[in-house]
CSV table of C-alpha atoms and ligand atoms in Angstrom, one decimal:
chain,number,residue,atom,x,y,z
U,163,MET,CA,22.8,-44.7,5.2
U,164,LYS,CA,20.0,-43.1,3.2
U,165,ILE,CA,16.9,-45.2,3.3
U,166,LEU,CA,13.5,-45.0,2.0
U,167,ILE,CA,10.5,-46.3,4.0
U,168,THR,CA,7.2,-46.9,2.5
U,169,GLY,CA,4.0,-46.7,4.8
U,170,GLY,CA,5.8,-44.6,7.4
U,171,MET,CA,2.7,-42.9,8.5
U,172,GLY,CA,0.9,-46.2,9.6
U,173,PHE,CA,1.0,-48.0,12.8
U,174,ILE,CA,4.3,-50.1,12.4
U,175,GLY,CA,6.0,-47.8,9.8
U,176,SER,CA,5.7,-44.7,12.2
U,177,ASN,CA,7.1,-46.9,15.0
U,178,PHE,CA,10.0,-48.0,12.8
U,179,VAL,CA,10.8,-44.2,11.9
U,180,ARG,CA,10.7,-43.4,15.6
U,181,LEU,CA,13.1,-46.3,16.3
U,182,LEU,CA,15.6,-45.2,13.7
U,183,LEU,CA,15.5,-41.6,14.7
U,184,ALA,CA,16.4,-42.5,18.2
U,185,GLU,CA,18.9,-45.3,17.4
U,186,ARG,CA,20.3,-44.4,14.0
U,187,PRO,CA,20.5,-40.8,14.2
U,188,GLU,CA,23.1,-40.4,11.5
U,189,TRP,CA,20.8,-42.0,8.9
U,190,GLU,CA,18.7,-40.1,6.4
U,191,ILE,CA,15.2,-41.3,6.3
U,192,TRP,CA,12.8,-40.7,3.5
U,193,ASN,CA,9.2,-41.7,4.4
U,194,VAL,CA,6.8,-42.1,1.4
U,195,ASP,CA,3.2,-42.7,2.2
U,196,ALA,CA,0.0,-42.2,0.2
U,197,LEU,CA,-2.0,-41.1,3.3
U,198,THR,CA,-4.7,-43.4,3.0
U,199,TYR,CA,-7.2,-43.6,5.8
U,200,ALA,CA,-4.5,-45.5,7.8
U,201,GLY,CA,-1.8,-43.0,7.2
U,202,ASN,CA,-1.8,-40.4,10.0
U,203,PRO,CA,0.8,-37.6,10.1
U,204,GLU,CA,0.0,-37.1,13.8
U,205,ASN,CA,1.8,-40.4,14.4
U,206,LEU,CA,5.2,-38.6,13.9
U,207,ALA,CA,4.1,-35.0,14.8
U,208,ASP,CA,6.3,-34.9,17.9
U,209,VAL,CA,9.5,-35.9,16.1
U,210,ALA,CA,9.3,-35.0,12.4
U,211,GLU,CA,9.9,-31.4,12.7
U,212,ALA,CA,13.2,-31.5,14.6
U,213,ALA,CA,14.5,-34.4,12.4
U,214,GLU,CA,13.6,-32.5,9.3
U,215,ALA,CA,15.6,-29.4,10.6
U,216,ARG,CA,18.6,-31.7,11.2
U,217,GLY,CA,18.2,-32.9,7.6
U,218,ARG,CA,17.5,-36.5,8.8
U,219,TYR,CA,13.9,-36.9,7.7
U,220,ARG,CA,11.7,-36.0,4.7
U,221,PHE,CA,8.1,-36.9,3.9
U,222,VAL,CA,6.8,-37.5,0.6
U,223,ARG,CA,3.3,-38.1,-0.3
U,224,ALA,CA,3.2,-40.7,-3.1
U,225,ASP,CA,1.4,-43.9,-4.0
U,226,ILE,CA,3.5,-47.0,-4.3
U,227,ALA,CA,1.3,-48.2,-7.2
U,228,ASP,CA,2.1,-44.9,-9.1
U,229,GLU,CA,5.0,-46.0,-11.2
U,230,ALA,CA,6.1,-42.6,-12.5
U,231,ALA,CA,6.0,-41.2,-8.8
U,232,VAL,CA,7.9,-44.1,-7.4
U,233,GLN,CA,10.6,-44.1,-10.3
U,234,GLY,CA,10.9,-40.4,-10.0
U,235,LEU,CA,11.7,-40.7,-6.3
U,236,LEU,CA,14.2,-43.5,-6.5
U,237,ASP,CA,16.1,-42.6,-9.7
U,238,GLY,CA,19.1,-40.6,-8.7
U,239,GLY,CA,18.1,-40.9,-5.2
U,240,ASP,CA,21.1,-43.0,-4.3
U,241,PHE,CA,19.2,-45.0,-1.6
U,242,ASP,CA,21.0,-47.8,0.3
U,243,ALA,CA,17.8,-49.6,1.2
U,244,LEU,CA,14.1,-49.5,0.7
U,245,ILE,CA,11.8,-51.0,3.4
U,246,ASN,CA,8.3,-51.6,2.2
U,247,PHE,CA,5.7,-51.2,5.1
U,248,ALA,CA,3.1,-49.7,2.8
U,249,ALA,CA,0.0,-52.1,2.5
U,250,GLU,CA,-3.6,-52.3,2.8
U,251,SER,CA,-3.6,-54.1,6.2
U,252,HIS,CA,-7.0,-54.8,7.6
U,253,VAL,CA,-8.4,-58.4,7.0
U,254,ASP,CA,-12.1,-57.3,7.4
U,255,ARG,CA,-11.7,-54.6,4.8
U,256,SER,CA,-10.2,-57.2,2.3
U,257,ILE,CA,-13.2,-59.3,2.7
U,258,LEU,CA,-15.5,-56.4,1.8
U,259,SER,CA,-13.5,-55.2,-1.2
U,260,SER,CA,-10.1,-56.9,-2.2
U,261,ALA,CA,-9.3,-54.3,-5.1
U,262,PRO,CA,-7.2,-51.9,-3.1
U,263,PHE,CA,-5.3,-54.9,-1.7
U,264,VAL,CA,-4.4,-56.1,-5.1
U,265,ARG,CA,-3.3,-52.8,-6.2
U,266,THR,CA,-1.3,-51.6,-3.3
U,267,ASN,CA,0.0,-55.0,-1.9
U,268,VAL,CA,0.7,-56.7,-5.2
U,269,VAL,CA,1.0,-54.1,-8.0
U,270,GLY,CA,2.6,-51.6,-5.5
U,271,THR,CA,5.4,-54.2,-4.6
U,272,GLN,CA,6.0,-54.9,-8.2
U,273,ILE,CA,6.5,-51.3,-9.1
U,274,LEU,CA,8.8,-50.8,-5.9
U,275,LEU,CA,10.8,-53.8,-7.0
U,276,ASP,CA,11.1,-52.8,-10.6
U,277,SER,CA,12.0,-49.1,-9.5
U,278,ALA,CA,14.4,-50.2,-6.8
U,279,ARG,CA,16.2,-52.5,-9.3
U,280,SER,CA,16.6,-50.1,-12.1
U,281,ALA,CA,17.8,-47.3,-9.7
U,282,GLY,CA,20.3,-49.6,-8.0
U,283,VAL,CA,19.0,-49.5,-4.6
U,284,LYS,CA,21.3,-51.9,-2.6
U,285,ARG,CA,18.9,-53.8,-0.4
U,286,TYR,CA,15.0,-54.2,-0.5
U,287,VAL,CA,13.2,-55.4,2.7
U,288,GLN,CA,9.6,-56.7,2.4
U,289,VAL,CA,7.5,-56.4,5.6
U,290,SER,CA,5.2,-59.4,5.4
U,291,THR,CA,3.0,-61.3,7.8
U,292,ASP,CA,2.6,-64.7,9.4
U,293,GLU,CA,-0.9,-64.8,7.7
U,294,VAL,CA,0.7,-65.9,4.4
U,295,TYR,CA,1.1,-69.4,5.9
U,296,GLY,CA,-2.6,-69.8,6.5
U,297,ASP,CA,-3.7,-71.0,9.9
U,298,LEU,CA,-3.0,-73.8,12.4
U,299,GLY,CA,-4.9,-76.4,14.4
U,300,PRO,CA,-4.7,-76.6,18.0
U,301,ASP,CA,-1.9,-78.9,18.1
U,302,ASP,CA,0.0,-78.0,14.9
U,303,ALA,CA,3.7,-77.0,15.1
U,304,PRO,CA,4.2,-73.2,14.8
U,305,PHE,CA,4.9,-71.7,11.3
U,306,SER,CA,8.5,-71.8,10.3
U,307,GLU,CA,10.1,-70.1,7.2
U,308,THR,CA,9.7,-73.2,5.2
U,309,THR,CA,6.1,-73.8,5.9
U,310,PRO,CA,4.2,-73.8,2.5
U,311,LEU,CA,2.2,-70.5,1.9
U,312,ALA,CA,-1.4,-71.1,2.1
U,313,PRO,CA,-3.2,-67.8,2.5
U,314,SER,CA,-6.9,-67.8,3.4
U,315,SER,CA,-8.1,-64.2,3.2
U,316,PRO,CA,-7.9,-61.8,0.3
U,317,TYR,CA,-5.5,-59.8,2.6
U,318,SER,CA,-3.1,-62.5,3.1
U,319,ALA,CA,-3.5,-63.8,-0.5
U,320,THR,CA,-2.2,-60.4,-1.7
U,321,LYS,CA,0.7,-60.4,0.9
U,322,ALA,CA,1.8,-63.9,-0.2
U,323,ALA,CA,1.6,-62.9,-3.9
U,324,ALA,CA,4.0,-59.9,-2.8
U,325,ASP,CA,6.5,-62.3,-1.1
U,326,HIS,CA,6.6,-64.6,-4.0
U,327,LEU,CA,7.3,-61.6,-6.2
U,328,VAL,CA,10.1,-60.4,-3.9
U,329,LEU,CA,11.8,-63.8,-3.8
U,330,ALA,CA,11.4,-64.4,-7.5
U,331,TYR,CA,13.4,-60.9,-8.0
U,332,HIS,CA,16.1,-62.4,-5.9
U,333,HIS,CA,16.2,-65.8,-7.7
U,334,THR,CA,15.8,-64.3,-11.3
U,335,HIS,CA,17.5,-60.9,-11.0
U,336,ARG,CA,19.8,-61.7,-8.0
U,337,MET,CA,18.4,-58.6,-6.3
U,338,ASP,CA,19.4,-58.3,-2.6
U,339,VAL,CA,16.1,-58.9,-0.9
U,340,VAL,CA,14.9,-59.8,2.7
U,341,VAL,CA,11.4,-60.8,3.6
U,342,THR,CA,10.1,-60.6,7.2
U,343,ARG,CA,7.0,-62.4,8.4
U,344,CYS,CA,5.7,-61.3,11.9
U,345,SER,CA,2.7,-62.2,14.0
U,346,ASN,CA,0.0,-59.7,15.4
U,347,ASN,CA,1.4,-56.5,16.5
U,348,TYR,CA,0.1,-54.1,19.2
U,349,GLY,CA,1.2,-50.9,20.8
U,350,PRO,CA,1.0,-47.1,20.4
U,351,TYR,CA,-0.5,-45.5,17.3
U,352,GLN,CA,-2.3,-48.6,16.2
U,353,PHE,CA,-5.5,-47.6,14.1
U,354,PRO,CA,-8.5,-48.5,16.3
U,355,GLU,CA,-10.0,-50.9,13.7
U,356,LYS,CA,-7.6,-53.8,14.9
U,357,LEU,CA,-8.6,-55.9,17.9
U,358,ILE,CA,-6.6,-54.5,20.7
U,359,PRO,CA,-6.9,-50.7,20.2
U,360,LEU,CA,-10.6,-51.2,19.2
U,361,MET,CA,-11.3,-52.9,22.4
U,362,ILE,CA,-9.5,-50.4,24.5
U,363,VAL,CA,-11.2,-47.5,22.9
U,364,ASN,CA,-14.6,-49.1,23.1
U,365,ALA,CA,-13.9,-50.0,26.7
U,366,ILE,CA,-13.0,-46.4,27.5
U,367,THR,CA,-15.9,-44.8,25.7
U,368,GLY,CA,-18.7,-47.0,27.1
U,369,LYS,CA,-19.2,-49.0,23.8
U,370,ARG,CA,-19.8,-52.7,23.4
U,371,LEU,CA,-16.8,-55.0,22.6
U,372,PRO,CA,-17.6,-57.1,19.6
U,373,VAL,CA,-16.0,-60.4,19.7
U,374,TYR,CA,-16.3,-62.5,16.6
U,375,GLY,CA,-17.6,-66.0,17.1
U,376,ARG,CA,-16.9,-67.4,20.5
U,377,GLY,CA,-13.7,-65.6,21.0
U,378,GLU,CA,-11.7,-68.9,20.6
U,379,ASN,CA,-9.3,-67.9,17.7
U,380,VAL,CA,-5.7,-67.7,18.8
U,381,ARG,CA,-3.3,-65.1,17.9
U,382,ASP,CA,0.3,-64.7,18.7
U,383,TRP,CA,0.9,-61.1,19.9
U,384,ILE,CA,4.2,-59.0,19.8
U,385,HIS,CA,4.8,-55.6,20.8
U,386,VAL,CA,5.6,-53.3,17.9
U,387,GLU,CA,9.0,-52.2,19.2
U,388,ASP,CA,10.1,-55.9,19.2
U,389,HIS,CA,8.9,-56.2,15.7
U,390,CYS,CA,10.6,-52.8,14.5
U,391,ARG,CA,13.9,-54.1,16.2
U,392,GLY,CA,13.5,-57.4,14.1
U,393,VAL,CA,13.0,-55.4,10.8
U,394,LEU,CA,16.2,-53.4,11.7
U,395,ALA,CA,18.1,-56.5,12.4
U,396,ALA,CA,17.0,-58.0,9.1
U,397,LEU,CA,17.9,-54.9,7.3
U,398,GLU,CA,21.4,-54.9,8.7
U,399,ARG,CA,22.2,-58.6,9.2
U,400,GLY,CA,19.8,-60.6,7.1
U,401,GLU,CA,21.0,-62.8,4.3
U,402,PRO,CA,20.1,-61.9,0.8
U,403,GLY,CA,17.1,-63.9,-0.5
U,404,GLU,CA,16.2,-65.1,3.0
U,405,VAL,CA,13.0,-65.1,5.0
U,406,TYR,CA,12.7,-64.3,8.9
U,407,ASN,CA,9.8,-65.0,11.1
U,408,PHE,CA,9.3,-62.8,14.1
U,409,GLY,CA,6.9,-63.6,16.9
U,410,GLY,CA,6.2,-62.6,20.5
U,411,ALA,CA,5.9,-66.1,22.1
U,412,SER,CA,2.6,-65.0,23.3
U,413,GLU,CA,-0.3,-67.1,22.1
U,414,ARG,CA,-3.7,-65.9,23.5
U,415,ARG,CA,-7.3,-66.7,22.7
U,416,ASN,CA,-9.1,-63.5,21.5
U,417,LEU,CA,-11.4,-63.7,24.6
U,418,ASP,CA,-8.5,-63.7,27.0
U,419,VAL,CA,-7.1,-60.7,25.3
U,420,VAL,CA,-10.5,-58.8,25.5
U,421,ARG,CA,-10.7,-59.9,29.2
U,422,ALA,CA,-7.2,-58.5,30.0
U,423,ILE,CA,-8.2,-55.3,28.4
U,424,ILE,CA,-11.6,-54.9,30.2
U,425,GLY,CA,-9.6,-55.8,33.5
U,426,SER,CA,-7.1,-53.1,32.8
U,427,VAL,CA,-9.5,-50.4,31.9
U,428,GLY,CA,-11.8,-51.4,34.8
U,429,VAL,CA,-15.0,-52.3,32.9
U,430,GLY,CA,-17.3,-55.4,33.3
U,431,GLU,CA,-17.6,-58.7,31.2
U,432,GLU,CA,-21.3,-57.6,30.3
U,433,ARG,CA,-19.7,-55.2,27.7
U,434,ILE,CA,-18.6,-58.1,25.6
U,435,GLU,CA,-20.8,-58.8,22.7
U,436,TYR,CA,-20.5,-62.0,20.8
U,437,VAL,CA,-21.2,-61.1,17.0
U,438,THR,CA,-21.1,-63.1,13.9
U,439,ASP,CA,-18.0,-64.6,13.1
U,440,ARG,CA,-15.5,-63.3,10.3
U,441,PRO,CA,-16.0,-65.3,7.0
U,442,GLY,CA,-13.1,-67.8,6.8
U,443,HIS,CA,-11.7,-66.7,10.1
U,444,ASP,CA,-8.1,-68.2,10.7
U,445,ARG,CA,-8.2,-70.3,13.9
U,446,ARG,CA,-4.7,-69.9,15.1
U,447,TYR,CA,-1.3,-68.5,14.3
U,448,ALA,CA,1.9,-69.3,16.1
U,449,ILE,CA,5.4,-68.6,15.0
U,450,ASP,CA,8.8,-70.3,15.2
U,451,PHE,CA,11.3,-67.5,15.3
U,452,ARG,CA,14.5,-69.6,15.8
U,453,ARG,CA,16.2,-68.6,12.7
U,454,ALA,CA,15.9,-65.0,13.6
U,455,GLU,CA,17.4,-65.9,17.0
U,456,ALA,CA,20.3,-67.8,15.5
U,457,GLU,CA,21.1,-65.6,12.4
U,458,LEU,CA,20.0,-62.1,13.5
U,459,ASP,CA,20.5,-62.4,17.3
U,460,TRP,CA,16.9,-61.2,17.8
U,461,LEU,CA,14.5,-62.2,20.5
U,462,PRO,CA,11.2,-60.5,21.6
U,463,THR,CA,11.9,-58.6,24.8
U,464,ARG,CA,8.3,-57.5,26.0
U,465,SER,CA,5.9,-59.8,27.8
U,466,PHE,CA,2.5,-59.7,26.6
U,467,GLU,CA,1.2,-58.7,30.1
U,468,SER,CA,3.4,-55.7,30.5
U,469,GLY,CA,3.2,-54.7,26.9
U,470,LEU,CA,-0.6,-54.7,27.0
U,471,ALA,CA,-0.6,-52.7,30.2
U,472,ASP,CA,1.8,-50.1,28.7
U,473,THR,CA,-0.5,-50.0,25.6
U,474,VAL,CA,-3.8,-49.5,27.6
U,475,ARG,CA,-1.9,-46.8,29.4
U,476,TRP,CA,-0.8,-45.1,26.2
U,477,TYR,CA,-4.5,-45.1,24.9
U,478,LEU,CA,-5.6,-43.6,28.2
U,479,GLU,CA,-2.9,-40.8,28.1
U,480,ASN,CA,-3.4,-40.0,24.5
U,481,ARG,CA,-7.1,-39.8,24.2
U,482,GLU,CA,-6.7,-36.8,21.6
U,483,TRP,CA,-4.9,-38.9,19.2
U,484,TRP,CA,-7.7,-41.6,18.9
U,485,ALA,CA,-10.5,-39.0,19.3
U,486,ARG,CA,-9.2,-37.2,16.3
U,487,VAL,CA,-9.0,-40.4,14.3
U,488,GLN,CA,-12.6,-41.3,15.4
U,489,ASP,CA,-14.1,-38.0,14.5
U,490,GLY,CA,-12.1,-37.7,11.3
U,491,ALA,CA,-10.1,-34.6,12.3
U,492,TYR,CA,-6.8,-36.4,11.6
U,493,ARG,CA,-7.5,-36.2,8.0
U,494,GLN,CA,-7.1,-32.4,8.2
U,495,SER,CA,-3.4,-33.0,9.1
U,496,ALA,CA,-3.1,-35.5,6.3
U,497,GLU,CA,-4.5,-32.9,3.8
U,498,MET,CA,-2.3,-30.2,5.2
U,499,ILE,CA,1.0,-32.1,5.2
U,500,ALA,CA,0.0,-33.5,1.7
U,501,SER,CA,-0.4,-30.0,0.4
U,502,TRP,CA,3.4,-29.3,1.6
U,503,GLY,CA,4.7,-32.8,0.6
U,504,SER,CA,3.5,-33.7,-2.8
U,505,ALA,CA,5.9,-36.0,-4.6
U,506,GLY,CA,9.4,-34.9,-4.7
U,507,GLU,CA,8.8,-31.9,-2.3
U,508,PRO,CA,10.0,-32.2,1.4
U,509,ALA,CA,7.1,-31.6,4.0
U,510,GLY,CA,7.4,-28.1,5.5
U,511,ALA,CA,9.6,-26.8,2.5
R,93,LIG,P1,-1.2,-49.7,8.6
R,93,LIG,O1,-2.6,-49.9,7.9
R,93,LIG,O2,-1.3,-49.1,10.0
R,93,LIG,O3,-0.4,-48.6,7.7
R,93,LIG,C1,-0.3,-48.9,6.4
R,93,LIG,C2,0.4,-47.5,5.8
R,93,LIG,O4,0.6,-47.7,4.4
R,93,LIG,C3,-0.4,-46.3,6.0
R,93,LIG,O5,0.4,-45.2,6.4
R,93,LIG,C4,-1.0,-46.1,4.5
R,93,LIG,O6,-1.3,-44.5,4.4
R,93,LIG,C5,0.2,-46.6,3.7
R,93,LIG,N1,-0.3,-46.9,2.3
R,93,LIG,C6,-1.4,-47.8,2.0
R,93,LIG,N2,-1.4,-47.8,0.7
R,93,LIG,C7,-0.5,-47.1,0.2
R,93,LIG,C8,0.0,-46.9,-1.1
R,93,LIG,N3,-0.6,-47.5,-2.2
R,93,LIG,N4,1.2,-46.2,-1.3
R,93,LIG,C9,1.8,-45.6,-0.3
R,93,LIG,N5,1.4,-45.9,1.0
R,93,LIG,C10,0.3,-46.6,1.2
R,93,LIG,O7,-0.6,-51.0,8.6
R,93,LIG,P2,0.4,-51.6,9.8
R,93,LIG,O8,-0.3,-52.3,10.7
R,93,LIG,O9,1.4,-50.6,10.2
R,93,LIG,O10,1.3,-52.6,8.8
R,93,LIG,C11,2.5,-52.4,8.1
R,93,LIG,C12,3.1,-53.5,7.4
R,93,LIG,O11,3.2,-54.5,8.3
R,93,LIG,C13,1.9,-54.1,6.3
R,93,LIG,O12,2.7,-54.5,5.3
R,93,LIG,C14,1.5,-55.2,7.0
R,93,LIG,O13,1.0,-56.2,6.1
R,93,LIG,C15,2.5,-55.7,7.9
R,93,LIG,N6,2.2,-56.5,9.1
R,93,LIG,C16,1.3,-56.0,9.9
R,93,LIG,C17,1.0,-56.6,11.2
R,93,LIG,C18,0.1,-56.1,12.2
R,93,LIG,O14,-0.2,-56.8,13.1
R,93,LIG,N7,-0.5,-55.0,12.1
R,93,LIG,C19,1.7,-57.8,11.4
R,93,LIG,C20,2.6,-58.4,10.5
R,93,LIG,C21,2.9,-57.8,9.3
R,94,LIG,O1,-13.7,-56.5,16.3
R,94,LIG,C1,-13.0,-57.4,16.3
R,94,LIG,N1,-13.4,-58.5,16.9
R,94,LIG,C2,-12.7,-59.8,17.0
R,94,LIG,O2,-13.1,-60.7,17.5
R,94,LIG,C3,-12.0,-57.5,15.5
R,94,LIG,C4,-11.4,-56.2,14.6
R,94,LIG,C5,-11.2,-58.6,15.4
R,94,LIG,N2,-11.6,-59.8,16.1
R,94,LIG,C6,-10.6,-60.9,16.1
R,94,LIG,C7,-10.4,-61.3,14.6
R,94,LIG,C8,-8.9,-62.1,14.9
R,94,LIG,O3,-9.1,-63.4,15.3
R,94,LIG,O4,-9.5,-60.7,16.7
R,94,LIG,C9,-8.4,-61.2,16.0
R,94,LIG,C10,-7.4,-60.1,15.6
R,94,LIG,O5,-8.0,-59.3,14.6
R,94,LIG,P1,-7.4,-58.1,13.9
R,94,LIG,O6,-6.9,-57.3,14.9
R,94,LIG,O7,-8.2,-57.7,12.8
R,94,LIG,O8,-6.0,-58.9,13.3
R,94,LIG,P2,-5.8,-60.1,12.2
R,94,LIG,O9,-7.0,-60.4,11.4
R,94,LIG,O10,-5.3,-61.2,13.1
R,94,LIG,O11,-4.6,-59.6,11.4
R,94,LIG,C11,-3.5,-58.8,11.9
R,94,LIG,O12,-2.4,-59.5,12.2
R,94,LIG,C12,-1.6,-59.9,11.0
R,94,LIG,C13,-3.2,-57.4,11.1
R,94,LIG,O13,-4.3,-56.8,10.9
R,94,LIG,C14,-2.7,-57.9,9.9
R,94,LIG,O14,-2.1,-56.7,9.0
R,94,LIG,C15,-1.3,-58.7,10.2
R,94,LIG,O15,-0.8,-59.1,8.9
């Protein structure tokens, strides 16, 4: 298998590359990433060089919304599959400015679809989110794959638009596509702007822990390794034109998540600061993943309590990783690797 992964220097994409290097060592992986603020080559620093030396991994810096670059990569590349993780992914940023979200999440997806189709890529996997379904009241049934899309943030609106495009390419062009929709991920290498890593890092560094509103909003939390196993199962066993939900069966109120983190790090409740709520803040997400269980033989394996404890430990043991993100030093790695790996050139060549 020769596969192209976009966004493989981000949180979930880099965990996915790591999973493939360990469990599909015979595959050839091309990692295409624009290295935005969220793309950090240090996420794969310990595995990339050895995999490159074995001819199993290449990094290419390219923007998925750059049609010429994407077409140039895919034409003649003879890829068996393309898995699109690349996105602007932070809801708060989409509220401040939605333009980069439309460009990457919508236009980028369209360019990947058109290029993959004309290059004859055999399968296209779109990594999407439960946020496309909107939000739930406290007693509503969880989202299933047939729940109508009702996105409420600019981020989720662009992800929903992309999902519609992907499924329309199946319907119209008979492209072999699969869409995955997952709940909130946590685990190693998550950029410390998202709730869990932000709270862990702030707890460790003596800062306040900003909880939006009263902390009553509910998310379903899944360990990133479980999500990555789901994406791999969808790639290998998913039905063309299908959507698969993945969840962690771990609904928690934000305040309870923050309390678990401060308990784990060993700091007091007085560090919590209730701040102005996020505009349009989705109340609750919950996922029905019975289709993935029945058709992909997939289930989440990690309990939230043990996964969170492992994650807190990872951030305690990997201070250098997040300190370099916080002080901006990680951008030096991005610029260095970018100077080696501009479009078409393997990193380190
Ligand atoms: P992330 O922000 O950590 O990483 C995104 C990656 O995409 C970065 O490496 C960035 O450099 C790259 N990228 C951004 N714009 C690009 C462009 N124009 N061209 C090429 N590369 C570009 O995101 P994440 O949390 O790892 O999320 C990955 C995917 O999973 C996204 O599609 C997201 O919508 C989806 N998802 C995330 C979660 C979650 O909880 N984090 C849950 C469900 C689905
Ligand atoms: O400082 C904070 N304080 C706070 O109370 C932050 C950053 C968040 N929150 C709240 C908002 C949400 O209710 O915590 C919850 C989780 O927030 P985020 O980590 O920003 O995630 P969310 O908005 O739920 O979206 C995430 O899950 C679905 C990812 O960022 C998306 O990419 C994914 O699609």
